[in-house]
Coordinates of C-alpha atoms in Angstrom, one line a residue:
M1 CA 354.7 152.1 244.5
L2 CA 354.1 150.6 247.9
K3 CA 354.1 154.0 249.4
V4 CA 351.3 155.2 246.9
L5 CA 349.1 152.1 247.8
L6 CA 349.5 152.9 251.6
F7 CA 348.7 156.7 250.6
F8 CA 345.9 155.5 248.9
F9 CA 344.1 152.9 251.7
L10 CA 345.2 155.9 254.2
F11 CA 342.7 157.8 252.5
C12 CA 340.1 155.4 252.2
S13 CA 340.6 154.9 256.1
V14 CA 340.1 158.9 256.6
L15 CA 337.0 159.0 254.7
T16 CA 335.6 156.0 256.4
A17 CA 336.2 157.3 259.9
N18 CA 335.4 161.0 259.2
A19 CA 331.8 161.1 260.8
T20 CA 331.6 164.6 261.9
H21 CA 328.4 165.7 261.5
S22 CA 327.4 163.2 259.0
I23 CA 324.6 160.7 259.5
E24 CA 324.3 157.7 257.2
L25 CA 320.5 157.1 256.5
V26 CA 319.8 153.1 256.8
N27 CA 317.2 150.7 256.5
V28 CA 315.0 153.4 254.8
P29 CA 311.5 152.5 254.0
Y30 CA 310.8 152.3 250.4
Y31 CA 307.9 151.5 247.7
E32 CA 308.3 150.0 244.4
D33 CA 306.1 151.5 241.7
G34 CA 306.1 149.1 238.6
T35 CA 303.8 151.3 236.6
S36 CA 306.2 154.3 236.9
S37 CA 302.7 156.4 236.9
L38 CA 302.1 157.2 240.6
G39 CA 302.3 160.9 241.8
F40 CA 303.5 162.4 244.6
E41 CA 299.8 162.6 246.1
A42 CA 299.2 159.0 245.1
I43 CA 302.3 157.9 246.8
K44 CA 301.4 159.5 250.1
A45 CA 298.7 156.9 250.8
K46 CA 300.7 153.9 250.0
T47 CA 302.2 151.8 252.6
F48 CA 306.2 151.9 252.5
K49 CA 308.0 148.5 253.3
K50 CA 311.0 148.9 255.9
N51 CA 314.3 148.2 253.8
E52 CA 316.2 145.1 255.6
S53 CA 319.3 146.5 253.7
R54 CA 321.3 149.1 255.3
V55 CA 321.8 150.7 251.8
A56 CA 319.0 150.8 249.4
S57 CA 320.1 148.5 246.7
F58 CA 317.5 146.6 244.2
G59 CA 319.9 145.9 241.1
F60 CA 318.6 146.7 237.6
T61 CA 315.0 147.4 237.2
Q62 CA 312.6 149.6 235.3
S63 CA 310.5 150.3 238.3
V64 CA 310.4 153.7 239.9
Y65 CA 311.3 153.6 243.6
W66 CA 309.9 155.9 246.5
F67 CA 311.5 156.5 249.7
K68 CA 310.3 158.0 252.8
V69 CA 312.6 159.5 255.4
D70 CA 311.3 161.0 258.8
L71 CA 313.7 163.4 260.1
D72 CA 312.2 163.2 263.5
D73 CA 313.8 159.8 263.9
V74 CA 317.3 161.7 262.9
D75 CA 319.3 163.9 265.2
T76 CA 320.1 167.0 263.3
P77 CA 321.5 169.5 266.0
D78 CA 320.9 173.1 265.2
G79 CA 323.4 175.7 264.2
H80 CA 324.3 173.8 261.1
N81 CA 323.3 174.2 257.3
W82 CA 322.5 170.8 256.8
W83 CA 322.4 168.8 253.3
F84 CA 320.4 165.6 252.2
Q85 CA 322.9 163.6 250.1
V86 CA 322.3 160.7 247.6
S87 CA 325.9 159.6 246.6
Y88 CA 325.4 157.4 243.8
P89 CA 326.1 159.7 240.7
L90 CA 324.4 157.5 237.7
L91 CA 320.9 157.7 238.9
D92 CA 318.7 159.3 235.9
E93 CA 316.0 161.1 237.7
I94 CA 315.9 162.2 241.2
D95 CA 312.7 164.4 242.7
L96 CA 312.8 165.1 246.5
Y97 CA 309.5 166.5 248.0
V98 CA 309.8 168.5 251.2
C99 CA 306.7 168.2 253.5
D100 CA 306.0 169.4 256.8
T101 CA 304.7 167.1 259.8
Q102 CA 301.0 166.9 258.4
G103 CA 302.4 165.9 254.9
N104 CA 301.9 169.2 253.3
L105 CA 304.2 170.0 250.3
L106 CA 306.8 172.7 251.2
E107 CA 309.3 172.3 248.4
H108 CA 309.8 170.3 245.1
K109 CA 313.6 169.9 244.3
Q110 CA 314.9 168.1 241.2
S111 CA 318.2 166.5 240.2
G112 CA 319.4 164.0 238.4
K113 CA 322.1 162.7 235.7
R114 CA 319.6 163.0 233.1
R115 CA 318.7 166.5 233.9
P116 CA 320.5 169.7 233.3
F117 CA 323.8 169.9 235.6
T118 CA 322.8 173.4 236.2
Q119 CA 319.6 172.5 237.9
R120 CA 321.5 171.2 240.8
E121 CA 321.7 173.4 243.8
I122 CA 325.6 173.1 244.2
P123 CA 328.0 171.7 241.4
N124 CA 328.7 168.5 243.0
R125 CA 329.3 165.1 241.5
N126 CA 326.8 163.7 244.0
F127 CA 323.1 164.9 244.2
L128 CA 322.8 167.4 247.3
F129 CA 319.9 168.8 248.5
S130 CA 319.8 171.9 251.3
I131 CA 317.1 171.1 254.3
K132 CA 316.4 173.0 257.4
G133 CA 316.7 169.9 259.8
N134 CA 314.1 169.5 262.3
Q135 CA 312.1 172.2 260.8
E136 CA 311.7 169.9 257.5
P137 CA 310.8 166.4 259.2
L138 CA 309.6 164.6 256.2
L139 CA 311.1 163.9 252.9
Y140 CA 309.7 161.9 250.2
L141 CA 312.3 160.7 247.3
R142 CA 311.4 159.4 244.0
V143 CA 314.3 157.6 242.2
K144 CA 314.3 156.5 238.5
T145 CA 317.5 155.0 236.6
Q146 CA 318.4 152.7 233.9
S147 CA 321.5 151.8 235.9
S148 CA 321.6 149.9 238.8
M149 CA 319.1 151.1 241.7
Q150 CA 321.1 151.9 244.2
V151 CA 320.5 154.9 246.6
P152 CA 322.8 155.4 249.3
M153 CA 321.4 158.2 251.8
G154 CA 323.1 160.5 254.2
I155 CA 322.7 163.8 255.9
Q156 CA 325.7 166.1 256.4
S157 CA 326.3 169.4 257.5
S158 CA 328.4 171.8 255.6
E159 CA 331.4 171.6 257.3
S160 CA 331.2 167.6 257.1
L161 CA 330.3 167.9 253.4
F162 CA 333.2 170.1 252.5
I163 CA 335.8 168.0 254.6
N164 CA 334.7 164.6 252.9
E165 CA 334.9 166.7 249.6
E166 CA 338.3 167.6 250.0
Y167 CA 339.5 164.1 251.0
L168 CA 337.6 162.6 248.1
L169 CA 339.1 164.8 245.6
A170 CA 342.6 164.5 247.0
L171 CA 341.8 160.7 247.0
S172 CA 340.5 161.0 243.2
G173 CA 343.8 162.9 242.6
V174 CA 345.9 160.0 243.8
Y175 CA 343.8 157.5 241.9
Y176 CA 343.6 159.0 238.5
G177 CA 347.5 160.4 238.9
I178 CA 348.3 156.5 239.0
F179 CA 346.5 156.4 236.0
I180 CA 348.0 159.1 234.1
V181 CA 351.4 158.1 235.2
I182 CA 351.1 154.6 234.1
F183 CA 349.2 155.7 230.9
F184 CA 352.2 157.8 229.8
Y185 CA 354.7 155.5 231.1
N186 CA 353.1 152.6 228.6
L187 CA 352.8 155.2 225.8
L188 CA 356.3 155.6 226.0
S189 CA 357.2 152.0 225.9
F190 CA 354.6 151.5 222.9
I191 CA 356.4 154.5 220.8
Y192 CA 359.7 152.6 221.7
T193 CA 358.7 148.9 221.0
R194 CA 355.5 149.4 218.8
Q195 CA 353.8 146.4 220.2
R196 CA 350.0 146.0 219.9
E197 CA 349.9 144.5 223.6
Y198 CA 350.9 148.1 224.4
F199 CA 348.3 149.6 222.5
L200 CA 345.7 147.4 223.6
Y201 CA 346.4 148.3 226.9
L202 CA 346.6 152.2 226.5
V203 CA 343.3 151.7 224.9
F204 CA 342.2 149.8 228.1
I205 CA 343.4 152.5 230.5
S206 CA 341.9 155.2 228.6
A207 CA 338.4 153.4 228.5
F208 CA 338.4 152.6 232.0
S209 CA 339.6 155.9 233.2
I210 CA 336.6 157.5 231.3
Y211 CA 334.2 154.7 232.6
Q212 CA 335.4 155.3 236.2
L213 CA 335.1 159.1 235.7
S214 CA 331.3 158.6 234.7
L215 CA 330.8 156.1 237.7
D216 CA 332.1 158.6 240.5
G217 CA 330.5 161.4 238.7
L218 CA 333.7 163.6 238.5
G219 CA 333.4 163.3 234.5
M220 CA 329.7 164.8 234.5
R221 CA 331.2 167.7 236.9
F222 CA 334.4 168.5 235.5
I223 CA 334.3 167.6 231.9
W224 CA 330.9 166.6 229.9
S225 CA 328.6 168.1 232.0
D226 CA 326.4 169.5 228.9
W227 CA 327.4 166.7 226.8
E228 CA 324.1 164.9 226.2
W229 CA 325.4 161.4 224.2
M230 CA 328.2 160.9 226.7
I231 CA 325.9 161.3 229.6
I232 CA 323.4 158.5 228.1
H233 CA 325.5 156.5 225.9
G234 CA 329.1 156.9 227.7
N235 CA 328.9 154.4 230.5
G236 CA 327.8 151.5 227.8
T237 CA 330.1 152.4 225.2
M238 CA 333.3 152.6 227.6
M239 CA 332.7 149.6 229.2
G240 CA 332.0 147.8 226.0
L241 CA 335.5 149.2 224.7
M242 CA 337.0 148.4 228.0
I243 CA 336.0 144.7 227.9
L244 CA 336.8 144.4 224.3
S245 CA 340.2 146.0 224.9
I246 CA 340.8 143.4 228.0
I247 CA 339.9 140.7 225.7
M248 CA 342.3 141.5 223.1
F249 CA 344.8 142.4 224.9
S250 CA 344.7 139.2 227.0
R251 CA 344.7 137.1 223.6
Y252 CA 348.1 138.7 222.3
F253 CA 349.8 139.0 225.8
L254 CA 349.2 135.5 226.9
Q255 CA 349.6 134.0 223.3
T256 CA 346.4 132.1 223.9
D257 CA 346.4 130.9 220.1
S258 CA 349.4 129.1 221.3
F259 CA 349.0 128.2 224.7
T260 CA 344.9 127.6 225.1
P261 CA 343.9 127.1 221.7
R262 CA 340.5 126.1 222.6
L263 CA 340.1 129.1 225.0
D264 CA 341.0 131.5 222.3
K265 CA 338.2 130.7 220.3
V266 CA 335.9 131.7 222.9
F267 CA 337.9 134.8 223.4
I268 CA 337.5 135.7 219.8
F269 CA 333.7 135.0 219.9
L270 CA 333.3 137.3 222.8
A271 CA 335.5 140.2 221.1
Y272 CA 333.0 140.2 218.4
F273 CA 330.1 140.0 220.4
M274 CA 331.6 142.9 222.7
L275 CA 332.1 145.0 219.3
V276 CA 328.6 144.6 218.4
I277 CA 327.4 145.6 221.9
M278 CA 329.9 148.5 221.9
V279 CA 328.4 149.8 218.7
M280 CA 325.0 149.2 220.0
A281 CA 325.8 151.2 223.0
T282 CA 326.5 154.2 221.1
F283 CA 322.9 154.8 220.3
R284 CA 320.9 152.1 222.3
P285 CA 319.7 153.1 226.0
Y286 CA 322.0 151.8 228.6
A287 CA 319.3 149.8 230.2
D288 CA 319.2 147.8 227.0
L289 CA 322.8 146.4 227.2
I290 CA 323.6 146.5 230.7
L291 CA 322.6 143.0 231.3
Y292 CA 324.9 142.0 228.5
L293 CA 328.0 144.3 229.7
A294 CA 327.8 143.3 233.4
G295 CA 327.2 139.3 232.7
V296 CA 330.5 139.3 230.4
S297 CA 332.4 141.3 233.3
I298 CA 331.6 138.5 235.6
I299 CA 332.0 135.4 233.3
L300 CA 335.3 136.7 231.9
P301 CA 337.6 136.8 235.4
P302 CA 337.7 132.9 235.6
M303 CA 338.3 132.7 231.9
L304 CA 341.0 135.2 231.9
I305 CA 342.8 133.7 235.0
F306 CA 342.7 130.4 233.7
A307 CA 344.4 131.4 230.6
G308 CA 347.2 133.4 232.9
I309 CA 347.8 130.2 234.5
S310 CA 347.8 128.1 231.6
A311 CA 350.5 130.2 230.0
Y312 CA 352.5 130.6 233.2
R313 CA 352.5 126.7 233.4
Q314 CA 353.9 126.4 230.0
K315 CA 357.0 128.9 231.3
F316 CA 355.3 132.3 229.9
Y317 CA 356.8 133.8 233.5
P318 CA 355.3 137.1 232.8
A319 CA 351.7 135.8 233.3
R320 CA 352.4 135.6 237.3
F321 CA 352.1 139.5 237.4
Y322 CA 349.2 139.1 234.9
I323 CA 347.3 136.9 237.2
V324 CA 347.9 138.9 240.0
G325 CA 346.8 142.1 238.5
W326 CA 344.1 140.9 237.0
G327 CA 342.9 138.9 239.9
C328 CA 343.0 142.0 241.8
F329 CA 340.9 144.2 239.2
L330 CA 338.6 141.4 238.3
G331 CA 337.8 140.5 242.1
G332 CA 336.9 144.1 242.7
S333 CA 334.9 144.3 239.5
V334 CA 332.8 141.1 240.5
L335 CA 332.3 142.7 244.0
F336 CA 331.0 145.6 242.2
A337 CA 329.2 144.0 239.9
M338 CA 327.6 141.7 242.2
N339 CA 326.8 144.9 244.4
K340 CA 325.0 146.5 241.2
F341 CA 322.5 143.4 241.0
A342 CA 321.9 143.5 244.6
W343 CA 323.5 139.9 245.3
I344 CA 325.3 141.6 248.1
E345 CA 325.2 144.1 250.4
G346 CA 327.1 147.1 251.3
Y347 CA 328.0 150.0 249.7
T348 CA 330.8 152.0 250.8
F349 CA 333.5 149.5 250.4
L350 CA 331.9 147.7 247.5
S351 CA 331.7 151.4 245.8
Y352 CA 335.4 151.8 246.1
A353 CA 336.2 147.8 245.4
Q354 CA 336.7 148.5 241.6
Q355 CA 338.9 151.3 242.1
I356 CA 341.2 149.5 244.3
G357 CA 341.5 146.7 242.4
S358 CA 341.9 148.6 239.2
A359 CA 344.9 150.7 241.0
L360 CA 346.5 147.3 241.8
Q361 CA 345.7 145.9 238.4
M362 CA 347.5 148.9 236.5
I363 CA 350.5 148.5 238.7
F364 CA 350.7 144.9 238.1
L365 CA 349.8 144.9 234.6
S366 CA 352.5 147.3 233.8
W367 CA 354.9 145.4 235.8
A368 CA 353.8 142.5 233.7
L369 CA 354.5 144.2 230.5
A370 CA 357.7 145.4 231.8
D371 CA 358.9 141.9 232.6
Q372 CA 357.5 140.6 229.3
Q373 CA 359.8 143.5 227.6
K374 CA 362.9 142.9 229.8
R375 CA 362.7 139.1 229.1
S376 CA 362.1 139.6 225.1
E377 CA 365.1 142.0 225.4
H378 CA 367.1 139.4 227.0
E379 CA 366.1 136.7 224.5
Y380 CA 366.6 139.0 221.6
M381 CA 370.3 139.6 223.3
Q382 CA 370.9 136.0 223.5
K383 CA 369.7 135.5 219.9
L384 CA 371.9 138.5 218.7
S385 CA 375.0 137.1 220.5
G386 CA 374.5 133.7 218.9
L387 CA 373.8 135.3 215.5
N388 CA 376.9 137.5 216.1
T389 CA 379.1 134.4 216.8
L390 CA 377.7 132.6 213.8
L391 CA 378.2 135.5 211.6
Q392 CA 381.6 135.8 213.3
E393 CA 382.3 132.2 212.4
K394 CA 381.0 132.9 208.8
V395 CA 383.1 136.1 208.4
N396 CA 386.1 134.4 209.4
A397 CA 385.7 131.4 207.3
S398 CA 385.0 134.1 204.6
L399 CA 388.2 135.9 205.3
T400 CA 389.8 132.3 205.0
Q401 CA 388.5 131.6 202.0
I402 CA 389.3 135.3 200.5
R403 CA 393.0 134.9 201.8
Q404 CA 393.3 131.3 200.1
N405 CA 391.4 132.8 196.8
D406 CA 394.1 135.9 197.1
Q407 CA 396.8 133.3 197.4
R408 CA 395.5 131.6 194.4
L409 CA 395.6 134.6 192.7
I410 CA 399.2 135.4 193.7
E411 CA 400.3 132.0 192.5
K412 CA 398.1 132.2 189.3
S413 CA 399.7 135.9 188.7
R414 CA 403.3 134.6 189.3
L415 CA 402.8 131.5 187.1
A416 CA 402.0 134.0 184.2
A417 CA 405.0 136.0 185.3
M418 CA 407.1 132.9 185.1
G419 CA 405.8 132.0 181.9
E420 CA 406.8 135.4 180.8
M421 CA 410.0 135.2 182.4
I422 CA 411.0 131.9 180.9
E423 CA 410.2 133.8 177.1
Q424 CA 412.4 136.8 178.5
I425 CA 415.3 134.3 179.8
A426 CA 415.0 132.3 176.3
H427 CA 415.4 135.9 174.6
Q428 CA 417.9 136.8 177.2
W429 CA 420.0 133.8 176.7
R430 CA 420.1 134.3 172.8
Q431 CA 422.8 136.7 172.6
P432 CA 425.0 134.8 175.1
L433 CA 424.6 131.6 173.4
Q434 CA 425.6 133.4 170.2
T435 CA 428.7 134.9 171.7
L436 CA 429.7 131.5 173.1
A437 CA 429.1 130.0 169.7
L438 CA 431.4 132.6 168.2
I439 CA 434.2 132.3 170.5
N440 CA 433.8 128.3 170.3
Q441 CA 434.0 128.6 166.4
N442 CA 436.9 131.3 166.6
L443 CA 438.9 128.9 168.9
Y444 CA 438.0 125.9 166.6
F445 CA 439.4 127.6 163.4
K446 CA 442.5 128.7 165.2
V447 CA 443.4 125.2 166.2
Q448 CA 442.6 123.8 163.0
L449 CA 445.1 126.0 161.4
G450 CA 447.4 125.6 164.2
T451 CA 447.8 129.4 165.3
V452 CA 446.1 129.2 168.4
Q453 CA 448.1 130.9 171.3
K454 CA 447.9 130.5 174.8
D455 CA 446.6 134.2 175.1
D456 CA 443.7 133.3 173.1
C457 CA 442.6 130.5 175.4
V458 CA 443.0 132.7 178.4
N459 CA 440.8 135.7 176.4
A460 CA 438.1 132.8 175.5
H461 CA 438.1 131.4 179.0
D462 CA 437.1 135.1 180.2
K463 CA 434.5 135.8 177.7
I464 CA 432.8 132.6 178.5
N465 CA 433.0 132.9 182.1
D466 CA 431.3 136.5 181.5
Q467 CA 428.8 134.8 179.6
L468 CA 428.1 131.9 182.2
Q469 CA 428.0 134.1 184.9
Y470 CA 425.1 136.3 183.4
M471 CA 423.3 133.1 182.7
S472 CA 423.8 131.7 186.0
Q473 CA 422.4 135.2 187.7
T474 CA 419.4 134.9 185.5
I475 CA 418.8 131.6 186.7
D476 CA 419.4 132.5 190.4
D477 CA 417.0 135.3 190.1
F478 CA 414.5 133.2 188.5
R479 CA 414.8 130.5 191.1
N480 CA 414.5 133.1 194.0
F481 CA 411.2 134.2 192.4
S482 CA 409.5 130.8 191.3
Q483 CA 410.7 129.1 194.8
P484 CA 409.8 131.5 197.4
H485 CA 410.4 131.0 201.1
K486 CA 407.0 130.9 203.1
D487 CA 408.4 132.9 206.3
K488 CA 408.7 136.7 206.3
E489 CA 412.2 137.9 206.6
V490 CA 414.1 141.3 206.5
F491 CA 415.4 141.8 202.9
V492 CA 417.3 144.7 201.1
I493 CA 414.8 146.6 198.7
E494 CA 417.3 147.2 196.3
E495 CA 418.6 143.8 195.7
V496 CA 414.8 142.8 195.1
L497 CA 414.9 145.9 192.7
K498 CA 418.1 144.6 190.8
S499 CA 416.4 140.8 190.6
A500 CA 413.4 142.1 189.2
L501 CA 415.1 144.7 186.6
N502 CA 417.4 141.6 185.7
L503 CA 414.5 139.4 185.0
S504 CA 412.7 142.0 183.2
E505 CA 415.6 143.1 181.1
G506 CA 414.5 141.1 177.6
S507 CA 411.0 142.6 178.0
L508 CA 412.4 146.1 178.6
K509 CA 414.9 145.9 175.7
Y510 CA 411.9 144.9 173.6
A511 CA 409.8 147.6 174.4
K512 CA 412.8 149.9 174.2
I513 CA 412.1 151.1 177.8
K514 CA 415.0 152.3 179.7
A515 CA 415.3 151.6 183.6
H516 CA 416.9 153.9 186.3
N517 CA 417.3 152.9 190.0
F518 CA 418.3 156.4 192.0
S519 CA 418.3 154.6 195.3
K520 CA 422.0 156.0 196.9
E521 CA 421.8 153.4 199.9
E522 CA 420.4 150.2 201.0
H523 CA 417.0 150.0 202.8
L524 CA 415.9 147.1 204.5
C525 CA 412.2 145.8 204.6
Y526 CA 410.4 142.9 206.3
G527 CA 408.0 140.6 204.6
M528 CA 408.3 138.2 201.7
R529 CA 410.9 138.9 199.0
H530 CA 409.3 137.1 196.3
E531 CA 406.0 138.8 196.8
M532 CA 408.1 142.0 196.9
M533 CA 409.7 141.2 193.6
Q534 CA 406.4 140.4 191.9
V535 CA 405.1 143.9 192.8
F536 CA 408.2 145.3 191.1
M537 CA 407.7 143.1 188.1
N538 CA 403.8 143.7 188.2
L539 CA 404.5 147.7 188.1
I540 CA 407.4 147.3 185.1
K541 CA 405.0 144.9 183.5
N542 CA 402.1 147.4 183.6
V543 CA 404.3 150.3 181.7
Q544 CA 405.6 147.7 179.3
D545 CA 402.0 147.1 178.4
I546 CA 401.2 150.5 178.1
V547 CA 404.0 151.2 175.7
L548 CA 403.2 148.4 173.4
Q549 CA 399.7 149.1 173.5
K550 CA 400.1 152.8 172.8
K551 CA 403.5 152.3 170.2
L552 CA 405.3 154.8 172.4
S553 CA 409.0 155.3 172.1
D554 CA 411.6 157.0 174.2
V555 CA 410.0 155.6 177.4
W556 CA 411.8 155.4 180.8
I557 CA 410.9 154.2 184.3
K558 CA 412.3 155.4 187.1
F559 CA 412.6 154.1 190.8
F560 CA 413.3 156.4 193.7
I561 CA 414.0 154.6 197.4
E562 CA 414.1 156.9 200.3
Q563 CA 413.5 156.7 204.0
K564 CA 411.3 159.4 206.4
E565 CA 411.1 159.0 209.8
N566 CA 409.6 155.1 210.8
E567 CA 408.5 154.7 206.8
T568 CA 410.6 153.9 203.8
F569 CA 408.8 155.6 200.4
I570 CA 409.0 153.7 197.3
R571 CA 408.2 155.9 194.3
I572 CA 408.1 154.4 190.5
E573 CA 407.7 156.9 187.9
D574 CA 407.4 156.8 184.1
N575 CA 406.7 159.0 181.2
A576 CA 404.0 156.8 179.4
G577 CA 401.3 159.5 179.5
G578 CA 399.7 158.7 182.8
I579 CA 396.2 157.1 183.5
D580 CA 392.8 158.3 182.6
E581 CA 391.4 160.3 185.4
E582 CA 388.0 158.4 184.8
I583 CA 389.4 155.3 185.6
I584 CA 392.4 155.8 187.9
D585 CA 390.4 154.8 191.0
D586 CA 389.7 151.7 189.6
V587 CA 393.2 150.4 188.5
F588 CA 393.5 148.5 191.8
K589 CA 390.1 146.7 191.6
P590 CA 390.2 143.0 190.5
Y591 CA 389.6 141.9 187.2
F592 CA 389.7 145.6 186.1
S593 CA 391.9 145.7 182.8
T594 CA 392.0 148.2 179.7
K595 CA 393.4 146.0 177.3
K596 CA 390.7 145.8 174.7
G597 CA 391.3 143.3 172.3
Q598 CA 394.2 141.6 174.3
E599 CA 394.9 139.1 176.7
G600 CA 394.8 140.5 180.3
T601 CA 394.0 139.2 183.7
G602 CA 393.2 142.4 185.6
I603 CA 394.9 141.0 188.5
G604 CA 398.3 142.4 188.5
L605 CA 397.6 145.8 190.1
Y606 CA 395.1 144.4 192.5
M607 CA 397.4 141.6 193.9
S608 CA 400.0 144.4 194.2
K609 CA 397.8 146.2 196.7
E610 CA 396.9 143.2 198.3
I611 CA 400.8 142.2 198.8
I612 CA 401.8 145.8 200.0
E613 CA 398.8 146.3 202.3
Q614 CA 398.3 142.6 203.7
S615 CA 401.6 141.0 203.7
M616 CA 403.8 144.1 204.1
S617 CA 401.5 146.1 206.7
G618 CA 402.0 149.2 204.3
R619 CA 400.0 151.1 201.4
I620 CA 400.2 151.9 197.5
N621 CA 398.6 154.8 195.7
V622 CA 398.5 156.2 192.1
T623 CA 398.5 159.3 190.8
N624 CA 399.4 161.2 187.4
G625 CA 402.7 163.2 187.4
E626 CA 404.0 165.8 185.1
Y627 CA 405.0 162.9 182.6
G628 CA 403.1 159.7 183.6
A629 CA 401.9 157.8 186.2
V630 CA 403.5 158.0 189.7
F631 CA 403.1 154.6 192.1
E632 CA 404.0 155.4 195.5
I633 CA 404.5 152.6 198.1
V634 CA 405.0 153.1 201.7
L635 CA 406.4 150.4 204.0
P636 CA 407.1 150.3 207.6
H637 CA 410.9 150.7 208.6
V638 CA 412.2 147.6 209.2
S639 CA 413.4 148.9 212.9
L640 CA 409.8 148.4 213.9
Y641 CA 409.9 144.6 213.5
E642 CA 413.3 144.1 215.1
Q643 CA 411.8 142.8 218.4
E644 CA 409.3 140.5 216.5
V645 CA 412.1 139.2 214.4

């Protein structure tokens, strides 16, 4: 960026230094026609005043000004084509009267912004008139304009003119190239962020670019040479839009409603005022509004800079670029405006003051917006990080709560199973107790009859011992289930299955279900024994409920356990008719039950899935087979846990 600025200033210095066959006309005598009614013949008799300023500059006025140029006082060597140049493109009407030494009119030439562009001798952004040097020694120039009465005059050879135009066009290319680059950069930023600050900045860049094109004559030269509305009203409208967008941009960018609320009210008033002026500029003459536009452009800079300083003091750090940027632009604009009002002299530097300031302003303001965006993204990332941390904490708390709830569901399911087991144990113990009662009564009668033999006692002892062993095994199985270990361990799946079948023997007999275990060898598993037992009992209970609900007979349930590579597969099949395909994907959901009109929690299969996936690090699924439902449980082989254990 510094290289671009250096290149920009280098061009300015080249233009200032290039004086080959170029003569600046200074202290040109003038006459003010306050009535705007004098003609050429009448003006020749008037006394012209010597202009004390180098460049004729009279501010905003309704008067017509006449200038008298005596070429006898100007050294214009022969051998060149000479051009009389007025290098201020905003002048409305220019009339050049070429006279001989006696004052006789030789030629009358016309030009000006309000006159057809095709009327100019050559298509140039400035006003150029061909002359014959010493052969046409006296020139009268009549100027009328609604803009500032500035008439910088000079005489150039064709060679000098073309060289200067090349440099000026190259400089303009660099200048407007900066605008174009910054415009599209901020346009992409606006598309990305959708922030109104970027939109208002884009409006400002657009309005200022059009205004500047009008100011330096390039717009008239290349774009709207035949567009009458733009020629007459474009300056005022674009200047109003430019100031309005500056005010609104500053309000939102500097957050003046928070940092400087009193000044914010002034900005709001000025914004409405400029909106009215801008609308009026679309149909009112430029001269009626220029004082308001220029006046606001002068009083606005200190307020904007003060607002920027206030925001910076309140730790809005992007304001530092804003202050520098607007300081450059508004400083150049103040010099430019003061020059228009003829409060300060000079033309060459002051005519470029606004361009230099605006180029710096565009760069620094884009820098300010980028810094604001960077800081906003940083703050957003910090907030996001904080929210992520908070969310993670809440997720962890929720997961902990879910695990606790799942554990409660497991306990609830296990307690429900324990209640059913107690009923089953009571049912299973009826037959052993009846057998024990018969043995006891038989021995009693033999003792009473005196026919008891030693073998009778031995046989009775063996039978009683078998029944007691059966009843003791039932108690052990129940105790293993009701008083589980809290730590994981390696256990044999077949042993757990056997215990589950023993505890479920009564309910299986009641439902007339035959259970078959087709496992040929022992398979190890790592986890909690009692939870695996609960899974088996839930699946057995599920088949029992279907049988009782559908009143089926000749039902069987088969268990297959086998190892494949590093996984153990447990398959449970039945011939109870399977599960409806419409609900088969829902059977593992919590509280889902098909027991219409019956008591059912709907958590049995859900808890079985949670146990297999969470506690056993496995997976479970269900499909419909040839005869009924097929549940498949896949568990990691115990060797994967040997190092951990």
